[in-house]
JSON list of C-alpha atoms in Angstrom, two decimals:
[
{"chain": "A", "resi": 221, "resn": "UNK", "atom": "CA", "xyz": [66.95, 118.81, 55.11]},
{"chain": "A", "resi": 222, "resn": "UNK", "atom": "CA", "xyz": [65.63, 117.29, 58.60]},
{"chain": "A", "resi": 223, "resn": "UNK", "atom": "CA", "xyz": [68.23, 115.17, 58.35]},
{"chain": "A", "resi": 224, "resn": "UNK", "atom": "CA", "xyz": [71.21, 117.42, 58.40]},
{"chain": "A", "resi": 225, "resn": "UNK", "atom": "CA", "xyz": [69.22, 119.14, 61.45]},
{"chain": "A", "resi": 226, "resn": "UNK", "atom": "CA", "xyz": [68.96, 116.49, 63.38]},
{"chain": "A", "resi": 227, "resn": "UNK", "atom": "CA", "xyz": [72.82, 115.84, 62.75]},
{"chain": "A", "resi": 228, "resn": "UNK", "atom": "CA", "xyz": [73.87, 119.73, 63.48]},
{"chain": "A", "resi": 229, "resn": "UNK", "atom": "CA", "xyz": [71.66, 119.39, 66.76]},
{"chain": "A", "resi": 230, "resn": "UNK", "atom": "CA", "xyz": [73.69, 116.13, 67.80]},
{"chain": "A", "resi": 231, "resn": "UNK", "atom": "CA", "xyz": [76.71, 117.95, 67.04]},
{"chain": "A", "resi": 232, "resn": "UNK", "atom": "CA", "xyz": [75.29, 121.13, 68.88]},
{"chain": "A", "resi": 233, "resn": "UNK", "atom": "CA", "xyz": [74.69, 118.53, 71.64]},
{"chain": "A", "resi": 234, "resn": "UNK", "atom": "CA", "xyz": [78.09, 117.35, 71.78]},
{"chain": "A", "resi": 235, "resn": "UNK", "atom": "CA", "xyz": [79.75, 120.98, 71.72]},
{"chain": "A", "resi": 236, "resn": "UNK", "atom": "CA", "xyz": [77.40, 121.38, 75.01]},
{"chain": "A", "resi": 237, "resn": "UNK", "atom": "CA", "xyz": [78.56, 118.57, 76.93]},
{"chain": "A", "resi": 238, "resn": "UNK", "atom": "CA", "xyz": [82.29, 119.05, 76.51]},
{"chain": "A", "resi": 239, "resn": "UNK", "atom": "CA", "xyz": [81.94, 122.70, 77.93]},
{"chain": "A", "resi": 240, "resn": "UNK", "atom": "CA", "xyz": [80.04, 121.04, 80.62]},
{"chain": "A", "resi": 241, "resn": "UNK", "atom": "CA", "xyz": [82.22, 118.23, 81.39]},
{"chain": "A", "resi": 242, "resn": "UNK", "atom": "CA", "xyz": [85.18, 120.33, 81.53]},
{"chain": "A", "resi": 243, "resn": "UNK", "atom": "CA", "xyz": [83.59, 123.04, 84.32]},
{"chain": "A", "resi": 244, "resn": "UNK", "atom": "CA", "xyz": [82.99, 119.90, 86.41]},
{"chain": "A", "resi": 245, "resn": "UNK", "atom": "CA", "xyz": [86.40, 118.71, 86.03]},
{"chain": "A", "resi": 246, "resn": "UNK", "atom": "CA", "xyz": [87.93, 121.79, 86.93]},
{"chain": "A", "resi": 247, "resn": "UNK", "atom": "CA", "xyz": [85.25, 122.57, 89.57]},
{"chain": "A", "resi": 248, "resn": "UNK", "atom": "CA", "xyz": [85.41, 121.51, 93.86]},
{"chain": "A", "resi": 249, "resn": "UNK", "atom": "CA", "xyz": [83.93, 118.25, 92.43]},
{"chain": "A", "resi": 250, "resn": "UNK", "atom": "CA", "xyz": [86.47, 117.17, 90.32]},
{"chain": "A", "resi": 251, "resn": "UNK", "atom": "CA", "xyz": [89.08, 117.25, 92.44]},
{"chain": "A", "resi": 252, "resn": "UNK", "atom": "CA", "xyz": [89.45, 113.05, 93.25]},
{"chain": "A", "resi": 253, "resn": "UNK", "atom": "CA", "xyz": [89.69, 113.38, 88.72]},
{"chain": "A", "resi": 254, "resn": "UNK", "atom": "CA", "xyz": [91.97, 115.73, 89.00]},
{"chain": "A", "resi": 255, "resn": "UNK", "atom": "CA", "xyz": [93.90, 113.70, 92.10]},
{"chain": "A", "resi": 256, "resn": "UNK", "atom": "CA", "xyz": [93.65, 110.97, 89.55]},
{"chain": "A", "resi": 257, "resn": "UNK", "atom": "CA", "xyz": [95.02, 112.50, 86.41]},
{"chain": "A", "resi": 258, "resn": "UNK", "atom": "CA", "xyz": [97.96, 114.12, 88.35]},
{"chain": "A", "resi": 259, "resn": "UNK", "atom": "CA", "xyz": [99.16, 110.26, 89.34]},
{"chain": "A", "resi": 260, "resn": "UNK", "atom": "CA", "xyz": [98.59, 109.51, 85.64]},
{"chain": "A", "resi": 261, "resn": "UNK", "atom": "CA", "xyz": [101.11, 112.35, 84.92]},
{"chain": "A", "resi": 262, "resn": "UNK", "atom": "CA", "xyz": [98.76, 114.38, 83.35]},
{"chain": "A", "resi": 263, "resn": "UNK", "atom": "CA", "xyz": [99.54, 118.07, 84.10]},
{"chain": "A", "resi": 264, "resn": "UNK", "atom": "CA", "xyz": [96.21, 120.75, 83.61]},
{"chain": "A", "resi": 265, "resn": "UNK", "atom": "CA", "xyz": [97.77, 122.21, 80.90]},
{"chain": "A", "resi": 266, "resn": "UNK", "atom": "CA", "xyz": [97.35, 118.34, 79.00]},
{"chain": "A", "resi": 267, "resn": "UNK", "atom": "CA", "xyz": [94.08, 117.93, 80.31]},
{"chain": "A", "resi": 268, "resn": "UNK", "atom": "CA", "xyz": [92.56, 121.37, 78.80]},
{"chain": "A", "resi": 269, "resn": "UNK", "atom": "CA", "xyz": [94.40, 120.56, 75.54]},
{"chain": "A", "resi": 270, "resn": "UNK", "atom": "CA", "xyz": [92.76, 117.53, 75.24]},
{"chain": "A", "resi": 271, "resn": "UNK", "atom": "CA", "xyz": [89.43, 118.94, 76.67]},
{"chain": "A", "resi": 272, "resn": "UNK", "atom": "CA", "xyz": [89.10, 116.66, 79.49]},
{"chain": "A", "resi": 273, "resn": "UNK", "atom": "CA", "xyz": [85.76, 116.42, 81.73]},
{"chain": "A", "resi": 274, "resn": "UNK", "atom": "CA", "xyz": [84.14, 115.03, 84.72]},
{"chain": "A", "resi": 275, "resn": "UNK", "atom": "CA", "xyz": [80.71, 113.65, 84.06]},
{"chain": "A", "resi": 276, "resn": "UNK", "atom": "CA", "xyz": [78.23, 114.66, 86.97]},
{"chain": "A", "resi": 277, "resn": "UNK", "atom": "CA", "xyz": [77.70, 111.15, 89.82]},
{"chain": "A", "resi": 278, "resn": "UNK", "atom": "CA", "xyz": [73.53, 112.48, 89.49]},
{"chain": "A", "resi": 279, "resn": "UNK", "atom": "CA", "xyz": [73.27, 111.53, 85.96]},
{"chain": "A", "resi": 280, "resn": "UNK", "atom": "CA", "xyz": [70.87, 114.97, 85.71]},
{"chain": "A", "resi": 281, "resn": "UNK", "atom": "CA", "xyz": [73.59, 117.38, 84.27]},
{"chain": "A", "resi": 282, "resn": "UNK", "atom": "CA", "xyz": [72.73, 116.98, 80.72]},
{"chain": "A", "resi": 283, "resn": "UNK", "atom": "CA", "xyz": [69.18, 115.80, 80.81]},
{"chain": "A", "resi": 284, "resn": "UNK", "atom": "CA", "xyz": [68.30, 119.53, 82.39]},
{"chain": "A", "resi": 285, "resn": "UNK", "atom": "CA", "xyz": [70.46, 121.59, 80.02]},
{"chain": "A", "resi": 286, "resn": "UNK", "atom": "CA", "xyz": [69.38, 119.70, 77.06]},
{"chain": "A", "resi": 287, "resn": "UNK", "atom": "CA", "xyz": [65.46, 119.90, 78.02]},
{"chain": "A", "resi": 288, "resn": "UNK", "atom": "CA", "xyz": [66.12, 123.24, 78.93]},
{"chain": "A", "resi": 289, "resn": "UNK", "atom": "CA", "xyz": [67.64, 124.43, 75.66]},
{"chain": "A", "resi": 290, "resn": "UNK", "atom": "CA", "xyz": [64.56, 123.03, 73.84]},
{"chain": "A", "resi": 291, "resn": "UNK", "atom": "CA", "xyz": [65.90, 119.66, 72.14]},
{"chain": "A", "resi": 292, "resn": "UNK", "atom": "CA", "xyz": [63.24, 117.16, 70.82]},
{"chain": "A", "resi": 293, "resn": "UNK", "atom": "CA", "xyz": [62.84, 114.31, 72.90]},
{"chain": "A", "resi": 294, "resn": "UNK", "atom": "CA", "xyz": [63.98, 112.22, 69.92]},
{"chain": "A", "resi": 295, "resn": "UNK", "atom": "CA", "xyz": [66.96, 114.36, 69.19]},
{"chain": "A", "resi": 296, "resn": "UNK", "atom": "CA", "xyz": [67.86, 114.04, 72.46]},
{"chain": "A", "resi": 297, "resn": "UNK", "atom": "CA", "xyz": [68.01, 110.32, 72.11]},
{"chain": "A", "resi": 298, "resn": "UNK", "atom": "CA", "xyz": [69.09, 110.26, 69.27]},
{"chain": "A", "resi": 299, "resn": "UNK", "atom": "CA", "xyz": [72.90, 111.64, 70.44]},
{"chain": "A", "resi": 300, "resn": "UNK", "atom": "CA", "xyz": [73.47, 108.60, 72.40]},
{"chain": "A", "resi": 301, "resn": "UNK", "atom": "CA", "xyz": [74.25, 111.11, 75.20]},
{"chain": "A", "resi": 302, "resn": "UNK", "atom": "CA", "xyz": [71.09, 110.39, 77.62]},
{"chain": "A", "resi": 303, "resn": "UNK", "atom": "CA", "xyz": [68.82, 107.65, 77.88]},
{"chain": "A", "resi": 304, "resn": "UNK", "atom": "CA", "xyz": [65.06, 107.39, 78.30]},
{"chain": "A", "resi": 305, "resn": "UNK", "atom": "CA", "xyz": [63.97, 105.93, 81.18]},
{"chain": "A", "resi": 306, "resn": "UNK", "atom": "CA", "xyz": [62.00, 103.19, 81.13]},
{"chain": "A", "resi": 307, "resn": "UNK", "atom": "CA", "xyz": [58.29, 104.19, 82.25]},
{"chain": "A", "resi": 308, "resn": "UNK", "atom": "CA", "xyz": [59.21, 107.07, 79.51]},
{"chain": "A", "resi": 309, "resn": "UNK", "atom": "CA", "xyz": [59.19, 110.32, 82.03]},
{"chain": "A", "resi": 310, "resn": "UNK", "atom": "CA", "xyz": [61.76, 111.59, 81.05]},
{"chain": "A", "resi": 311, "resn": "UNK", "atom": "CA", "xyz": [66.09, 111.43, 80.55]},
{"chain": "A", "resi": 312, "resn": "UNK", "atom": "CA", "xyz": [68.65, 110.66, 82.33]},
{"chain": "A", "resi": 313, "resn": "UNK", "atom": "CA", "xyz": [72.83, 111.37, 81.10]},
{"chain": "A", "resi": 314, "resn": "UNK", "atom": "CA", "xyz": [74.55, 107.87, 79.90]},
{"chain": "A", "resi": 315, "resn": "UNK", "atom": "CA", "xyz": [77.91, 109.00, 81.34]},
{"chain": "A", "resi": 316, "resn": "UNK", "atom": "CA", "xyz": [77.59, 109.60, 85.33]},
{"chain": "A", "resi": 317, "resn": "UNK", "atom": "CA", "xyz": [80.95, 110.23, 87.56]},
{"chain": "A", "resi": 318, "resn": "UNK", "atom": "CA", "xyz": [83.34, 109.30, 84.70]},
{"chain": "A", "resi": 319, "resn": "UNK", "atom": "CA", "xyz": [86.47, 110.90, 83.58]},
{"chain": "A", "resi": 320, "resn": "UNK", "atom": "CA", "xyz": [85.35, 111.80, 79.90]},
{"chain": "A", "resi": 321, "resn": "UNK", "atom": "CA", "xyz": [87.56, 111.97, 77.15]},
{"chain": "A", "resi": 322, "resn": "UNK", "atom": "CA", "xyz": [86.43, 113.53, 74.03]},
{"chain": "A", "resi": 323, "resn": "UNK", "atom": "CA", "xyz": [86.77, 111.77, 70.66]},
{"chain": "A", "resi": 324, "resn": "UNK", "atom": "CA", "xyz": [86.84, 114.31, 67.67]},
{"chain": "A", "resi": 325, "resn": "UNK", "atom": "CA", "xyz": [86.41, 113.90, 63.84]},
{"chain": "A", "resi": 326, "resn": "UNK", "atom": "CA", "xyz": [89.36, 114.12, 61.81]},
{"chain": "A", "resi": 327, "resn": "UNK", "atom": "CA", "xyz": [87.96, 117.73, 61.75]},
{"chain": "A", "resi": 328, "resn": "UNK", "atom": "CA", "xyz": [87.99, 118.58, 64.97]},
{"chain": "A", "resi": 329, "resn": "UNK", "atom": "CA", "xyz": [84.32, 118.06, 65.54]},
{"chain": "A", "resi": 330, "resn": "UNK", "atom": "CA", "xyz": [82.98, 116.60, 68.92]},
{"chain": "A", "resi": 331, "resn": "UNK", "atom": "CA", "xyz": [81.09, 113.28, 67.95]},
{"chain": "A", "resi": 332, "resn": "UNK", "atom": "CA", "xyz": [81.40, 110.99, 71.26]},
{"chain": "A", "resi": 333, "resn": "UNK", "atom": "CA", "xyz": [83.06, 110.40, 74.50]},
{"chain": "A", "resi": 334, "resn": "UNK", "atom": "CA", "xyz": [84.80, 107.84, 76.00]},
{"chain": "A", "resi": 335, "resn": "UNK", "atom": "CA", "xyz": [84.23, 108.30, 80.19]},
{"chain": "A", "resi": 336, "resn": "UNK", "atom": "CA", "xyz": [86.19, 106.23, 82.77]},
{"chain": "A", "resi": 337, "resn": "UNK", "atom": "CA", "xyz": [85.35, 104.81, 86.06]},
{"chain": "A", "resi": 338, "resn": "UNK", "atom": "CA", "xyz": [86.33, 106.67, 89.31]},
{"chain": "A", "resi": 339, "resn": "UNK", "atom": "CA", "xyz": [84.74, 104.84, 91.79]},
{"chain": "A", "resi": 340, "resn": "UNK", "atom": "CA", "xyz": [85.49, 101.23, 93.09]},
{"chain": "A", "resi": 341, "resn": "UNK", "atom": "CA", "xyz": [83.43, 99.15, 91.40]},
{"chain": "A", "resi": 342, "resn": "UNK", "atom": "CA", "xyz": [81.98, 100.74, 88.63]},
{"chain": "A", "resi": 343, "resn": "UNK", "atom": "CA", "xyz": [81.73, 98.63, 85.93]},
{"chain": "A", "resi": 344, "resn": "UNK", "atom": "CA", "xyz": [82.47, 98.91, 82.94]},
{"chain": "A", "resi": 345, "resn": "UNK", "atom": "CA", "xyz": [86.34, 100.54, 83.55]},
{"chain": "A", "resi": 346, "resn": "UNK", "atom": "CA", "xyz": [85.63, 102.72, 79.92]},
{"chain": "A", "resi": 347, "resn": "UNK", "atom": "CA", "xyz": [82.13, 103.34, 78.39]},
{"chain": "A", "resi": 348, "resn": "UNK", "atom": "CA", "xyz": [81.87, 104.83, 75.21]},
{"chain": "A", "resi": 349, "resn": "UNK", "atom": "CA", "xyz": [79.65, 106.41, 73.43]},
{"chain": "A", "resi": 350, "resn": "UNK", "atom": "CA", "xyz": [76.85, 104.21, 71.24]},
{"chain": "A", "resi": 351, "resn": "UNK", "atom": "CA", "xyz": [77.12, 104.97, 67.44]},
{"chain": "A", "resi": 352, "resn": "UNK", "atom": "CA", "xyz": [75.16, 107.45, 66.06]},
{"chain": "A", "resi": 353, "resn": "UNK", "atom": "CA", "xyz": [74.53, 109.27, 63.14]},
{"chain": "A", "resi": 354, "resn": "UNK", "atom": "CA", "xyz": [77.74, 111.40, 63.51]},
{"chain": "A", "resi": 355, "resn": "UNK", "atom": "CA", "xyz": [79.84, 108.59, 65.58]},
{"chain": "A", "resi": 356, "resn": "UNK", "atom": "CA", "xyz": [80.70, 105.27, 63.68]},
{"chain": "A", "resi": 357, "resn": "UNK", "atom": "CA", "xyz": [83.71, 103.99, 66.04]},
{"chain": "A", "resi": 358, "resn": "UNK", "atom": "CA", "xyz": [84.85, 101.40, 63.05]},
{"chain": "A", "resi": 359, "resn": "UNK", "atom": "CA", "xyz": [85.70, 105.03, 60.97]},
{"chain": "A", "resi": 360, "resn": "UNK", "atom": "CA", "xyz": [87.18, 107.09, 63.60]},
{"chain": "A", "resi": 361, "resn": "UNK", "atom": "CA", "xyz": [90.99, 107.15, 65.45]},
{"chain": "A", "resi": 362, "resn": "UNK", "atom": "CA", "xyz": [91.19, 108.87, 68.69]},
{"chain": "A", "resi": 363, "resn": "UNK", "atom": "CA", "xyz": [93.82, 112.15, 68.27]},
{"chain": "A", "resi": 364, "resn": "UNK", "atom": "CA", "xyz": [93.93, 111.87, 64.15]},
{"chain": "A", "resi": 365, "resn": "UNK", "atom": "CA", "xyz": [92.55, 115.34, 64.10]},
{"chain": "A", "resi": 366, "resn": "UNK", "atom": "CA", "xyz": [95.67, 116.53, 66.29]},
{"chain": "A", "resi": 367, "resn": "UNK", "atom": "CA", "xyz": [97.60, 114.13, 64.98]},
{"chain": "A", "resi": 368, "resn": "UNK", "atom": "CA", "xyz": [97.45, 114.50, 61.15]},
{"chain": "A", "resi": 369, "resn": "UNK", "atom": "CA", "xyz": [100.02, 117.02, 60.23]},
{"chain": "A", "resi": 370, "resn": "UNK", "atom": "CA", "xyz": [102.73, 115.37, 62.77]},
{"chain": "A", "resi": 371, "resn": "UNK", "atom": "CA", "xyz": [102.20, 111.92, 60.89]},
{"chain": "A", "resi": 372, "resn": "UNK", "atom": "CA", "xyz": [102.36, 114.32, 57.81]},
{"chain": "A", "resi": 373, "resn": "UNK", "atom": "CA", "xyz": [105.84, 115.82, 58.99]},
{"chain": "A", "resi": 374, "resn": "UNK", "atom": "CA", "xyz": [107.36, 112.82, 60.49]},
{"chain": "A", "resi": 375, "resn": "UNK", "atom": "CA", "xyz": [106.24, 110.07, 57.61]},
{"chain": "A", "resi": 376, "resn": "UNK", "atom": "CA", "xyz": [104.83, 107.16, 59.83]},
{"chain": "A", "resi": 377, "resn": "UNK", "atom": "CA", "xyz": [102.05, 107.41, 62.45]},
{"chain": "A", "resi": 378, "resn": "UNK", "atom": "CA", "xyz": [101.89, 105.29, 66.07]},
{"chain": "A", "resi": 379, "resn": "UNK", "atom": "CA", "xyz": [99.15, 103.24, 67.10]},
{"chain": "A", "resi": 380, "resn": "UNK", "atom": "CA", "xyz": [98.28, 103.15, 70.54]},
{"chain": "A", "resi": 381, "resn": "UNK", "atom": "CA", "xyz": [95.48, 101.23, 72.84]},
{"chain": "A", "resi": 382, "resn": "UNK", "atom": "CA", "xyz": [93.62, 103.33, 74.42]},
{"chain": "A", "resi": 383, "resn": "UNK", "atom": "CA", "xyz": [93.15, 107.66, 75.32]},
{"chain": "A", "resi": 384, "resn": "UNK", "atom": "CA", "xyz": [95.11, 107.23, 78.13]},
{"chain": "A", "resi": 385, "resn": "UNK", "atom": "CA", "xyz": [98.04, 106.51, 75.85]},
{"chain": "A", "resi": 386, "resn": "UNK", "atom": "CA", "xyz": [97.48, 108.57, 72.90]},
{"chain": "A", "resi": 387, "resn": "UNK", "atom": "CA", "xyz": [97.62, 111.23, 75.97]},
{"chain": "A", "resi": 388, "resn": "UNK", "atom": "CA", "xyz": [100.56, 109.89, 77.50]},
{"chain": "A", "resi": 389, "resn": "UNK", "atom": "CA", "xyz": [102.95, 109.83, 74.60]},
{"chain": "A", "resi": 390, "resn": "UNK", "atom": "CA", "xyz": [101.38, 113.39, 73.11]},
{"chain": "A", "resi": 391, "resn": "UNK", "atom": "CA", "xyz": [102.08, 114.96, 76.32]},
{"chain": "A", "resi": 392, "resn": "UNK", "atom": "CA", "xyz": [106.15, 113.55, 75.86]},
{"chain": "A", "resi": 393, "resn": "UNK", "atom": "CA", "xyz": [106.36, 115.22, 72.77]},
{"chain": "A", "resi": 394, "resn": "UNK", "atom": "CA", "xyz": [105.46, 112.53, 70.70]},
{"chain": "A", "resi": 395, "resn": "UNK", "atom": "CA", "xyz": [102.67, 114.01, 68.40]},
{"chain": "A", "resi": 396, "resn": "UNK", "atom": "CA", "xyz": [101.98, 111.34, 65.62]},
{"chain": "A", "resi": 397, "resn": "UNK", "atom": "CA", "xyz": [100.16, 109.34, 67.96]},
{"chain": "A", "resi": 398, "resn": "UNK", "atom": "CA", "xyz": [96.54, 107.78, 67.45]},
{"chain": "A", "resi": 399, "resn": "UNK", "atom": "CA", "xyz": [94.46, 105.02, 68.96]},
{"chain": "A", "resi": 400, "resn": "UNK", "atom": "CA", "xyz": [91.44, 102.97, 67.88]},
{"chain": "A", "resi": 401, "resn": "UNK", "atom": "CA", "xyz": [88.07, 103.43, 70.01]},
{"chain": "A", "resi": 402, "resn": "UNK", "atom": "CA", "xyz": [87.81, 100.12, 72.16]},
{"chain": "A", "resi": 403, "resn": "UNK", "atom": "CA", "xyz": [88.07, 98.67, 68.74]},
{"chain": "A", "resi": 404, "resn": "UNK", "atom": "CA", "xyz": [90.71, 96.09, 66.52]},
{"chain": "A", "resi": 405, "resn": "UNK", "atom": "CA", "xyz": [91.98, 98.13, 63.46]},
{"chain": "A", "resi": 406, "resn": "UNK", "atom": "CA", "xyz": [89.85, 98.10, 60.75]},
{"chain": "A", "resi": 407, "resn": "UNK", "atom": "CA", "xyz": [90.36, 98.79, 56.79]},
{"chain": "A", "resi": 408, "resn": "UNK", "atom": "CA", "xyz": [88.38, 102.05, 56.75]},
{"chain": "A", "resi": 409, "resn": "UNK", "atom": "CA", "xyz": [90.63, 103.52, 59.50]},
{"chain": "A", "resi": 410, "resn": "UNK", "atom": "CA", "xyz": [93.81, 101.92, 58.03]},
{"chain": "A", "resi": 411, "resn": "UNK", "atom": "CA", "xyz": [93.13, 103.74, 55.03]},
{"chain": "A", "resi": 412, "resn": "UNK", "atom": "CA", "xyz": [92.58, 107.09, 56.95]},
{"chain": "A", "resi": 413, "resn": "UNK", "atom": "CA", "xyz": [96.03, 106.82, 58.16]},
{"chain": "A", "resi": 414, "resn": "UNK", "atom": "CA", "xyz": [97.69, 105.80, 54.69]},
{"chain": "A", "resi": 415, "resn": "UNK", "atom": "CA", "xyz": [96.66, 108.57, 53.09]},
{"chain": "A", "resi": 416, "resn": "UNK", "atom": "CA", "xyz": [98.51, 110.90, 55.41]},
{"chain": "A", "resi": 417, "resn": "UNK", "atom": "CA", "xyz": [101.98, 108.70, 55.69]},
{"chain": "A", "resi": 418, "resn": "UNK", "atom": "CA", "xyz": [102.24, 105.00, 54.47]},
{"chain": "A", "resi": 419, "resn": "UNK", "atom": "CA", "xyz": [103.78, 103.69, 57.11]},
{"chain": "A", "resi": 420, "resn": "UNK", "atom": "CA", "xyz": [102.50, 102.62, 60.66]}
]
């Protein structure tokens, strides 16, 4: 139905932008990210696992590609991923010069980012995605879809604050690791976790 299009073009969407971000990162451009990440700790090899990206400073990137590949104006809207402007000529990308961390279904789907600030002074520090048909952050936990079998294995899962965590303690071995998306814990993803191990 013309729903289920819509969502498998958001999702289509997504699938583009994580490709995208992740060229940037790993491009001449993203070297202050990747300057960044390495005095997080982060080695490459953590930062491809977890498909880390470096949204273009223009705020053009995805506009173009997504205009150019023939998405409906609305559909284009419609992934939360670029914004109309407001005289209504045309796009422009939500995330611009952010470190972009993608946040997956339980899956393994693409369904939103969250992008950190890189220059001094952007505000907010983290921007996430706005909810969407495919993205409700209330129902999702950053790293369950990595994370499931581990919590599976070891009988309990850990909740973490933010990406930067979840990465953190992943990348030390520690793979039953998940965090909320900028929000408190709520029942729906309380029960996600219980029914893969009852303790937290």
């Amino acid at each position: 139905d013309d729903e289920a299009k819509k969502r498998g073009g958001i999702y289509e969407m997504h699938a583009l932008a994580v490709k995208l971000f992740r060229e940037m990162l790993f491009s001449p451009a993203g070297e202050d990210a990747r300057e960044y990440l390495k005095k997080r700790g982060l080695s490459k090899a953590t930062a491809e696992e977890f498909d880390l990206g470096l949204s273009e400073r223009s705020g053009q990137t995805l506009a173009r590609v997504f205009e150019k590949q023939g998405f409906a104006p609305d559909d284009m809207e419609a992934s939360g991923l670029v914004l109309r402007r407001n005289d209504g000529t045309g796009f422009f990308d939500r995330f611009r010069g952010r470190l972009m961390f993608p946040i997956h279904s339980e899956s393994g789907k693409v369904i939103a980012f969250g992008g950190r600030a890189l220059a001094e002074g952007d505000e907010p520090k983290y921007l996430n995605s706005s909810e969407t048909s495919i993205y409700r952050k209330s129902h999702v936990l950053y790293n369950l879809n990595r994370a499931r079998k581990p919590v599976q294995a070891a009988g309990f899962s850990i909740l973490v604050e933010g990406y930067m965590d979840v990465i953190g303690v992943y990348a030390a071995g520690i793979h039953n690791v998940v965090a909320t998306c900028g929000t408190s814990l709520t029942n729906f993803q309380a029960r996600s976790l219980r029914r893969h191990a009852s303790e937290l």
